[in-house]
Tab-separated table of N, CA, C and O in Angstrom:
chain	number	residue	atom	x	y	z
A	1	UNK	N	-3.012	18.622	1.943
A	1	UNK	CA	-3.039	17.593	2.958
A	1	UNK	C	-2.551	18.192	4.253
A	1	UNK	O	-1.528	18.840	4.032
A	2	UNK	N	-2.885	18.212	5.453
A	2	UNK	CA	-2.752	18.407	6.595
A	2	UNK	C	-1.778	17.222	7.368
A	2	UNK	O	-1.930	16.014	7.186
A	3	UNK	N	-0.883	17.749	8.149
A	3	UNK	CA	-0.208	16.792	9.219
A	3	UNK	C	-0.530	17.092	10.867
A	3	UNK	O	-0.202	18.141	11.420
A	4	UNK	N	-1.201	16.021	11.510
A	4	UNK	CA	-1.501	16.314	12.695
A	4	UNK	C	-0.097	16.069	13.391
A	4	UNK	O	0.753	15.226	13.108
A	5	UNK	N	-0.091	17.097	14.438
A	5	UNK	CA	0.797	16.375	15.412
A	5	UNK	C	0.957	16.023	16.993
A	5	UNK	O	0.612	17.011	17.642
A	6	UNK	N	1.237	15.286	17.569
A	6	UNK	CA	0.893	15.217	19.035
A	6	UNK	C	2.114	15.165	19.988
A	6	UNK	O	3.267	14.875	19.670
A	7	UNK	N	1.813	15.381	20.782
A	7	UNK	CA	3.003	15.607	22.122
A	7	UNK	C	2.206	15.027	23.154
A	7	UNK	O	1.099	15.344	23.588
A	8	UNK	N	3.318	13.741	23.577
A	8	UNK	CA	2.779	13.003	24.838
A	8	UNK	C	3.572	13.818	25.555
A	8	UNK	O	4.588	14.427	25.219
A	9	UNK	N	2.623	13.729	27.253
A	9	UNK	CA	3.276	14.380	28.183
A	9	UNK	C	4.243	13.841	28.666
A	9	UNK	O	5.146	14.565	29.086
A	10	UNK	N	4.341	12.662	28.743
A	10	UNK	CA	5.153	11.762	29.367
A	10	UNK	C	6.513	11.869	28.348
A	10	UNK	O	7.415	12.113	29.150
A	11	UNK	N	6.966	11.826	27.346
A	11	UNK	CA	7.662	12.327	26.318
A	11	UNK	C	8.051	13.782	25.531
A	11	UNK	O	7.472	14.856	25.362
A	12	UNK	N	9.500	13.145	25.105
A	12	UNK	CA	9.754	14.601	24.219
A	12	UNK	C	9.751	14.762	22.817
A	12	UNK	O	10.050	15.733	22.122
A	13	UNK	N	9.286	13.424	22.481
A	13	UNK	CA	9.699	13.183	20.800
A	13	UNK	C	8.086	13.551	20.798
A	13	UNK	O	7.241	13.802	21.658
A	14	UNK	N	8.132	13.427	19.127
A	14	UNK	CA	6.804	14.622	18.697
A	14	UNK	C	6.337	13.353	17.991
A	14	UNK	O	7.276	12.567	17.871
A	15	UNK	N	5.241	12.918	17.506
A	15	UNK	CA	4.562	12.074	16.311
A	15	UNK	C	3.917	12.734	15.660
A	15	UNK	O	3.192	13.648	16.053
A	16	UNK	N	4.107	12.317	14.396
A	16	UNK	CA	3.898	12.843	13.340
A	16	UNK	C	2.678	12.033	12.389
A	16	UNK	O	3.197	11.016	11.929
A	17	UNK	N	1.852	12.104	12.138
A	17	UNK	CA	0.788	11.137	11.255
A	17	UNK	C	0.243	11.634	10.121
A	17	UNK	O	-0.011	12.838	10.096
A	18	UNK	N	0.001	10.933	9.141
A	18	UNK	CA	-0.469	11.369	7.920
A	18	UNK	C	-1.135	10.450	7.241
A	18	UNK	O	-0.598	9.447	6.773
A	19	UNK	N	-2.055	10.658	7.162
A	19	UNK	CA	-3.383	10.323	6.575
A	19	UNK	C	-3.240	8.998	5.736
A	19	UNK	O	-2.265	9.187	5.008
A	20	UNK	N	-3.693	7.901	5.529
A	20	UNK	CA	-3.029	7.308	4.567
A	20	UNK	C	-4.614	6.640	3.615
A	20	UNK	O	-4.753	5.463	3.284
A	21	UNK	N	-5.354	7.457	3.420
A	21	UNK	CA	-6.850	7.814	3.092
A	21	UNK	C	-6.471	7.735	1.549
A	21	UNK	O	-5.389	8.250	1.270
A	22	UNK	N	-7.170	7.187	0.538
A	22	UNK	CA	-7.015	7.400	-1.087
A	22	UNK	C	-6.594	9.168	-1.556
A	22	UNK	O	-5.824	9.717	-2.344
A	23	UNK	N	-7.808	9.661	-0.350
A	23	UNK	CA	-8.360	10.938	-0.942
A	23	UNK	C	-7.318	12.059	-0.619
A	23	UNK	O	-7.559	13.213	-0.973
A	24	UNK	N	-6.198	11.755	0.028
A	24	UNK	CA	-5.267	12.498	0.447
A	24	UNK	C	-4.308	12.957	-0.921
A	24	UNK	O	-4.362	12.684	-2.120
A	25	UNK	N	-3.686	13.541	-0.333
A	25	UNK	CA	-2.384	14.335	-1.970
A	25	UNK	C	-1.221	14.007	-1.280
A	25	UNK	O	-0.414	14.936	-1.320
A	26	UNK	N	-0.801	12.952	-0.611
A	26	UNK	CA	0.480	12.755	-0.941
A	26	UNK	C	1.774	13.602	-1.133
A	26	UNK	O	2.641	14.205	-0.502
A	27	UNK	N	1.273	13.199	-2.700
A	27	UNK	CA	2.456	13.776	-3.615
A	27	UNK	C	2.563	15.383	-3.499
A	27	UNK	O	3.294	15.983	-4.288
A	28	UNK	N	1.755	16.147	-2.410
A	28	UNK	CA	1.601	17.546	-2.404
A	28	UNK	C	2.648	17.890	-1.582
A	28	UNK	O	3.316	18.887	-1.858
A	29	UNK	N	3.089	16.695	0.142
A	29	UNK	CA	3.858	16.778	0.875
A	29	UNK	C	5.601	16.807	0.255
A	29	UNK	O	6.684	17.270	0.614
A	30	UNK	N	5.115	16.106	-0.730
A	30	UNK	CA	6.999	16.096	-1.652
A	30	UNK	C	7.213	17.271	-1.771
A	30	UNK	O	6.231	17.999	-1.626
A	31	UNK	N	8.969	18.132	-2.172
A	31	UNK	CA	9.376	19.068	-2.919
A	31	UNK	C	9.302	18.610	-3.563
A	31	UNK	O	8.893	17.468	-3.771
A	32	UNK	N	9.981	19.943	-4.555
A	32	UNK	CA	9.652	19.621	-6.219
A	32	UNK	C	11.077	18.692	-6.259
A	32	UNK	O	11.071	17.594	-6.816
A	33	UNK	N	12.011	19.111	-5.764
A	33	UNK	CA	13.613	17.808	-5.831
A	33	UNK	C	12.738	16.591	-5.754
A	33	UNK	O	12.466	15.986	-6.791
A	34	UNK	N	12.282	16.196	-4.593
A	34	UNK	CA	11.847	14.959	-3.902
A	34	UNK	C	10.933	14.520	-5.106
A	34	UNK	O	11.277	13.464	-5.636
A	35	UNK	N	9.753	15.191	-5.664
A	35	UNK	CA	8.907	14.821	-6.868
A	35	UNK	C	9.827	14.329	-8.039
A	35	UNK	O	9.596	13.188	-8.440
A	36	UNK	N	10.733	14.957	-8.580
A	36	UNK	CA	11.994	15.196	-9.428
A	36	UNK	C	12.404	13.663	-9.289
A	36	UNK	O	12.342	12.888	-10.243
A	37	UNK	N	12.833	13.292	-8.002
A	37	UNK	CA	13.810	12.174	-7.819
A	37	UNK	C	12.872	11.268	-7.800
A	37	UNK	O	13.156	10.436	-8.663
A	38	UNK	N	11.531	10.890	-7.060
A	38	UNK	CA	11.041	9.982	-7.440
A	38	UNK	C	10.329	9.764	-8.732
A	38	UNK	O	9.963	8.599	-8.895
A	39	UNK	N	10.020	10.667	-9.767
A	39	UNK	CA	9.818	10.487	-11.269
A	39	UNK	C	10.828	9.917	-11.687
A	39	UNK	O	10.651	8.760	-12.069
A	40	UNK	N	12.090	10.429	-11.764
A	40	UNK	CA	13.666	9.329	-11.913
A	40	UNK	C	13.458	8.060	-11.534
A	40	UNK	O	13.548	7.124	-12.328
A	41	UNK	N	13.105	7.893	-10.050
A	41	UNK	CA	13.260	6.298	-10.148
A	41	UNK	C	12.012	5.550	-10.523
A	41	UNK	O	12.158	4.345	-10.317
A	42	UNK	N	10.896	5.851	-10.980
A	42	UNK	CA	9.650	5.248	-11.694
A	42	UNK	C	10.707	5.256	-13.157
A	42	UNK	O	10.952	4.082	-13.435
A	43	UNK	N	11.145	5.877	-13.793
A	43	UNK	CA	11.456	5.842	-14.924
A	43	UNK	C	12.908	4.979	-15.132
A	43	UNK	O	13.465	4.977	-16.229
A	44	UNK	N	13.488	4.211	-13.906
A	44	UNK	CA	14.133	3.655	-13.849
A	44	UNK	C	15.914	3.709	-13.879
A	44	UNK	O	16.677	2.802	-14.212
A	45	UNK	N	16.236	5.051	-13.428
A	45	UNK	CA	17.204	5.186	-13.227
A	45	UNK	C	18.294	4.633	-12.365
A	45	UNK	O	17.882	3.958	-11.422
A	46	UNK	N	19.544	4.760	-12.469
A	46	UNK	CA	20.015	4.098	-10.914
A	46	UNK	C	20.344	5.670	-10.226
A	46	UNK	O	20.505	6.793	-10.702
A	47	UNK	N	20.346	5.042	-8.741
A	47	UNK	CA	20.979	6.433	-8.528
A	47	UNK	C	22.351	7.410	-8.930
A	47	UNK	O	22.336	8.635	-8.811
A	48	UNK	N	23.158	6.873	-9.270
A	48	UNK	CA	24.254	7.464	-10.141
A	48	UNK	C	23.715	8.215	-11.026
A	48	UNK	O	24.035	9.404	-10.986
A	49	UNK	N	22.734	7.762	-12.096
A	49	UNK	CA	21.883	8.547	-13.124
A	49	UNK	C	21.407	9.277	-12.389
A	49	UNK	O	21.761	10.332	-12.914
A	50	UNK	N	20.723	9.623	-11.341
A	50	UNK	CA	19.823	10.675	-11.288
A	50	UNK	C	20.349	11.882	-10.303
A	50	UNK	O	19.903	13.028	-10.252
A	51	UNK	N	21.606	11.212	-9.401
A	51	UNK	CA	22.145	12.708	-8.767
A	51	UNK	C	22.859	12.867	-9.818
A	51	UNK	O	23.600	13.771	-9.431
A	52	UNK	N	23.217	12.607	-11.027
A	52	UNK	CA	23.934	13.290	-11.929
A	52	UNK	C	23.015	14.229	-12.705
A	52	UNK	O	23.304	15.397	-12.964
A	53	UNK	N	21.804	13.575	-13.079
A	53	UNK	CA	21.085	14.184	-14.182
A	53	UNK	C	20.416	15.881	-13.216
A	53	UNK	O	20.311	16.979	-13.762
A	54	UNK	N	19.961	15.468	-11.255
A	54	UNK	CA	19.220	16.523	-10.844
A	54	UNK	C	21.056	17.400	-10.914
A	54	UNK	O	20.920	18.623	-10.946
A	55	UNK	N	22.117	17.081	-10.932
A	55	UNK	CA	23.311	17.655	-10.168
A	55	UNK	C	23.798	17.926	-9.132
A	55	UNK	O	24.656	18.801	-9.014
A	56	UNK	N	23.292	17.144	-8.066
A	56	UNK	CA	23.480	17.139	-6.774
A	56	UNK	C	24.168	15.843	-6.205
A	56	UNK	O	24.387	14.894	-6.959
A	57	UNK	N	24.522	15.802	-4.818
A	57	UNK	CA	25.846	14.769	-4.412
A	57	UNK	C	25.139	13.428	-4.421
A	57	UNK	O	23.943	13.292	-4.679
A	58	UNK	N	25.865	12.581	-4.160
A	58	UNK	CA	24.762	11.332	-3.884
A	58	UNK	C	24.420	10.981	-2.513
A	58	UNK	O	24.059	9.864	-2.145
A	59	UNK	N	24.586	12.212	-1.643
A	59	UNK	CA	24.050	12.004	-0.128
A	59	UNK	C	23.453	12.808	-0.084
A	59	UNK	O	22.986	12.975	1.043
A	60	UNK	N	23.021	13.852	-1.143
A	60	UNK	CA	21.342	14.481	-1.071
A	60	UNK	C	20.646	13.795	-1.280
A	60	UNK	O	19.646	13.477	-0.637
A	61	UNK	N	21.155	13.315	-2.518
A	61	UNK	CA	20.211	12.454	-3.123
A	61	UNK	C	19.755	11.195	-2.296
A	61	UNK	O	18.584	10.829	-2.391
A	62	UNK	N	20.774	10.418	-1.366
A	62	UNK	CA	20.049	9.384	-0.740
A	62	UNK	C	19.084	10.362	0.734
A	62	UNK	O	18.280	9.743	1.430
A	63	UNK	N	19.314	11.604	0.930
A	63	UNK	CA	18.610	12.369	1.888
A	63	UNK	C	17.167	12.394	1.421
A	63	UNK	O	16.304	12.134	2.260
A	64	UNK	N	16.638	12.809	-0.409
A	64	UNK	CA	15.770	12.775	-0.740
A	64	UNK	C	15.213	11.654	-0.969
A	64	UNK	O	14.063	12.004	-1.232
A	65	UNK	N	15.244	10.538	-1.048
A	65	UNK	CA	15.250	9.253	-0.715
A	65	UNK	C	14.749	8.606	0.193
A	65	UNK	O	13.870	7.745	0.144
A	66	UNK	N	15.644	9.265	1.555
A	66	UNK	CA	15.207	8.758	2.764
A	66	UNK	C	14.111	9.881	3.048
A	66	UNK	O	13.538	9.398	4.025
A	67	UNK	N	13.429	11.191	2.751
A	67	UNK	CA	12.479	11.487	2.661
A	67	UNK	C	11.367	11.332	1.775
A	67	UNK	O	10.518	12.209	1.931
A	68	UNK	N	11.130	10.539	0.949
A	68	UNK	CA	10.088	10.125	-0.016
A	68	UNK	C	9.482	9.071	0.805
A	68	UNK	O	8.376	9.002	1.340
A	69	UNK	N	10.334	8.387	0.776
A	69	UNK	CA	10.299	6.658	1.580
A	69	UNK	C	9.152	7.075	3.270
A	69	UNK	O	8.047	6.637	3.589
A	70	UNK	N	10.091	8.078	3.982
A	70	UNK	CA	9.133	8.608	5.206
A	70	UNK	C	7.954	9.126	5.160
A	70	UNK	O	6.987	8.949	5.901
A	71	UNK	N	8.133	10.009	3.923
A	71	UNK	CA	6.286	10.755	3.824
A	71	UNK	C	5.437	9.910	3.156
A	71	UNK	O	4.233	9.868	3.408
A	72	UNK	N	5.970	9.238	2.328
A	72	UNK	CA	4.709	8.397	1.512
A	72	UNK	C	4.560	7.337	2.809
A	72	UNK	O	3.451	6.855	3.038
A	73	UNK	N	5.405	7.084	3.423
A	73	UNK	CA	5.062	5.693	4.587
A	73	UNK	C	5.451	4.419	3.771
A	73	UNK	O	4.576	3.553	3.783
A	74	UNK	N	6.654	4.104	3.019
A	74	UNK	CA	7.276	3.152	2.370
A	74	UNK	C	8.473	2.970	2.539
A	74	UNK	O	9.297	3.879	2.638
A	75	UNK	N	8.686	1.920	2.585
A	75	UNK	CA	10.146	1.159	2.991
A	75	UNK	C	11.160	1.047	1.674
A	75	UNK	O	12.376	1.139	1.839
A	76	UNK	N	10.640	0.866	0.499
A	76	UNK	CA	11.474	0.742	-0.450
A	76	UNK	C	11.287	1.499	-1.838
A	76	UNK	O	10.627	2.537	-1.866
A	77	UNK	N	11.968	0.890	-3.184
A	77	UNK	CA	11.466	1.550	-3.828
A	77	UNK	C	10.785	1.524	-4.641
A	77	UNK	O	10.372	2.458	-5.328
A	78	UNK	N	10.464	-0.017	-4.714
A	78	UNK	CA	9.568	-0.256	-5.678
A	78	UNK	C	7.879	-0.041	-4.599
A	78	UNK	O	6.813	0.152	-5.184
A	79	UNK	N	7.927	-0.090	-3.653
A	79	UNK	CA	6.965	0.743	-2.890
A	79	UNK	C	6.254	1.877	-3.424
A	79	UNK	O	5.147	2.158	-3.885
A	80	UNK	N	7.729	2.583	-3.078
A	80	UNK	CA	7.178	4.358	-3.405
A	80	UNK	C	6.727	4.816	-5.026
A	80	UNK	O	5.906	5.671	-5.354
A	81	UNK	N	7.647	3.847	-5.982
A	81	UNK	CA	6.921	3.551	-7.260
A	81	UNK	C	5.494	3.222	-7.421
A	81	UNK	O	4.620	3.859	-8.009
A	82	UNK	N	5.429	2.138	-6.806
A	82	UNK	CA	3.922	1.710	-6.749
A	82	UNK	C	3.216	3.013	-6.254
A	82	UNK	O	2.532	3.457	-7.176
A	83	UNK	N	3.147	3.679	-5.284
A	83	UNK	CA	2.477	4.767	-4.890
A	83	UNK	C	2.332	5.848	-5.587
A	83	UNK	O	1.237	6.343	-5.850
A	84	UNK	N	3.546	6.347	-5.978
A	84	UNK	CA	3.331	7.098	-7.150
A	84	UNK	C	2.418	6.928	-8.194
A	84	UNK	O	1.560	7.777	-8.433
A	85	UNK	N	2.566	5.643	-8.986
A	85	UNK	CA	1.827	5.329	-10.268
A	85	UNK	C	0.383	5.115	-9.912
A	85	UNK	O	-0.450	4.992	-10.810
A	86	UNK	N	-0.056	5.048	-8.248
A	86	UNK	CA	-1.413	4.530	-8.362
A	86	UNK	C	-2.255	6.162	-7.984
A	86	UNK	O	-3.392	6.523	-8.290
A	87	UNK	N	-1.219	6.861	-7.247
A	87	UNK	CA	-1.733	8.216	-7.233
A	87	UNK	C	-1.592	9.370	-8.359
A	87	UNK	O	-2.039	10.517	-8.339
A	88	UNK	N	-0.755	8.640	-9.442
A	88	UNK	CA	-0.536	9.609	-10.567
A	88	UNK	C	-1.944	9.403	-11.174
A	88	UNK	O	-2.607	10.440	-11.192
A	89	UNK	N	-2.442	8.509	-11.584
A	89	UNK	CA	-3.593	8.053	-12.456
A	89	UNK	C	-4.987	8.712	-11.955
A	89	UNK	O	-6.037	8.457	-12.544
């Protein structure tokens, strides 16, 4: 999957866009942590369970979190669940 990006002249912040097309891979933009953690929460963990189980703090873990949520383009988590399971299939 490709990320375009643009720079207004008038501005310094950058935008970032990503495709939100069936035919896209998504799940290609995740690390393997980020893949890791959202398989955990499809499988229903809390987060306590799962920065314990990957072994990492629980402010990576809400870091990987707050990056799943941004690249897939979802607000929550039963969101990014849903996305997952409809792009796993």
């Amino acid at each position: 999957a490709s990320i375009g990006t643009a720079r207004s002249p008038q501005s310094s912040s950058v935008s970032v866009s990503i495709p939100r097309s069936r035919g896209d891979e998504r799940g290609d933009l995740l690390t393997r942590r980020e893949r890791e953690t959202l398989e955990a929460m499809r499988d229903g963990m809390t987060n306590r369970e799962i920065d314990g189980n990957l072994m990492i703090s629980s402010k990576t873990l809400q870091n990987h979190i707050t990056a799943i949520y941004r690249k897939l383009q979802v607000s929550n988590r039963g969101e990014a669940i849903a996305y997952f399971e409809d792009f796993a299939t």
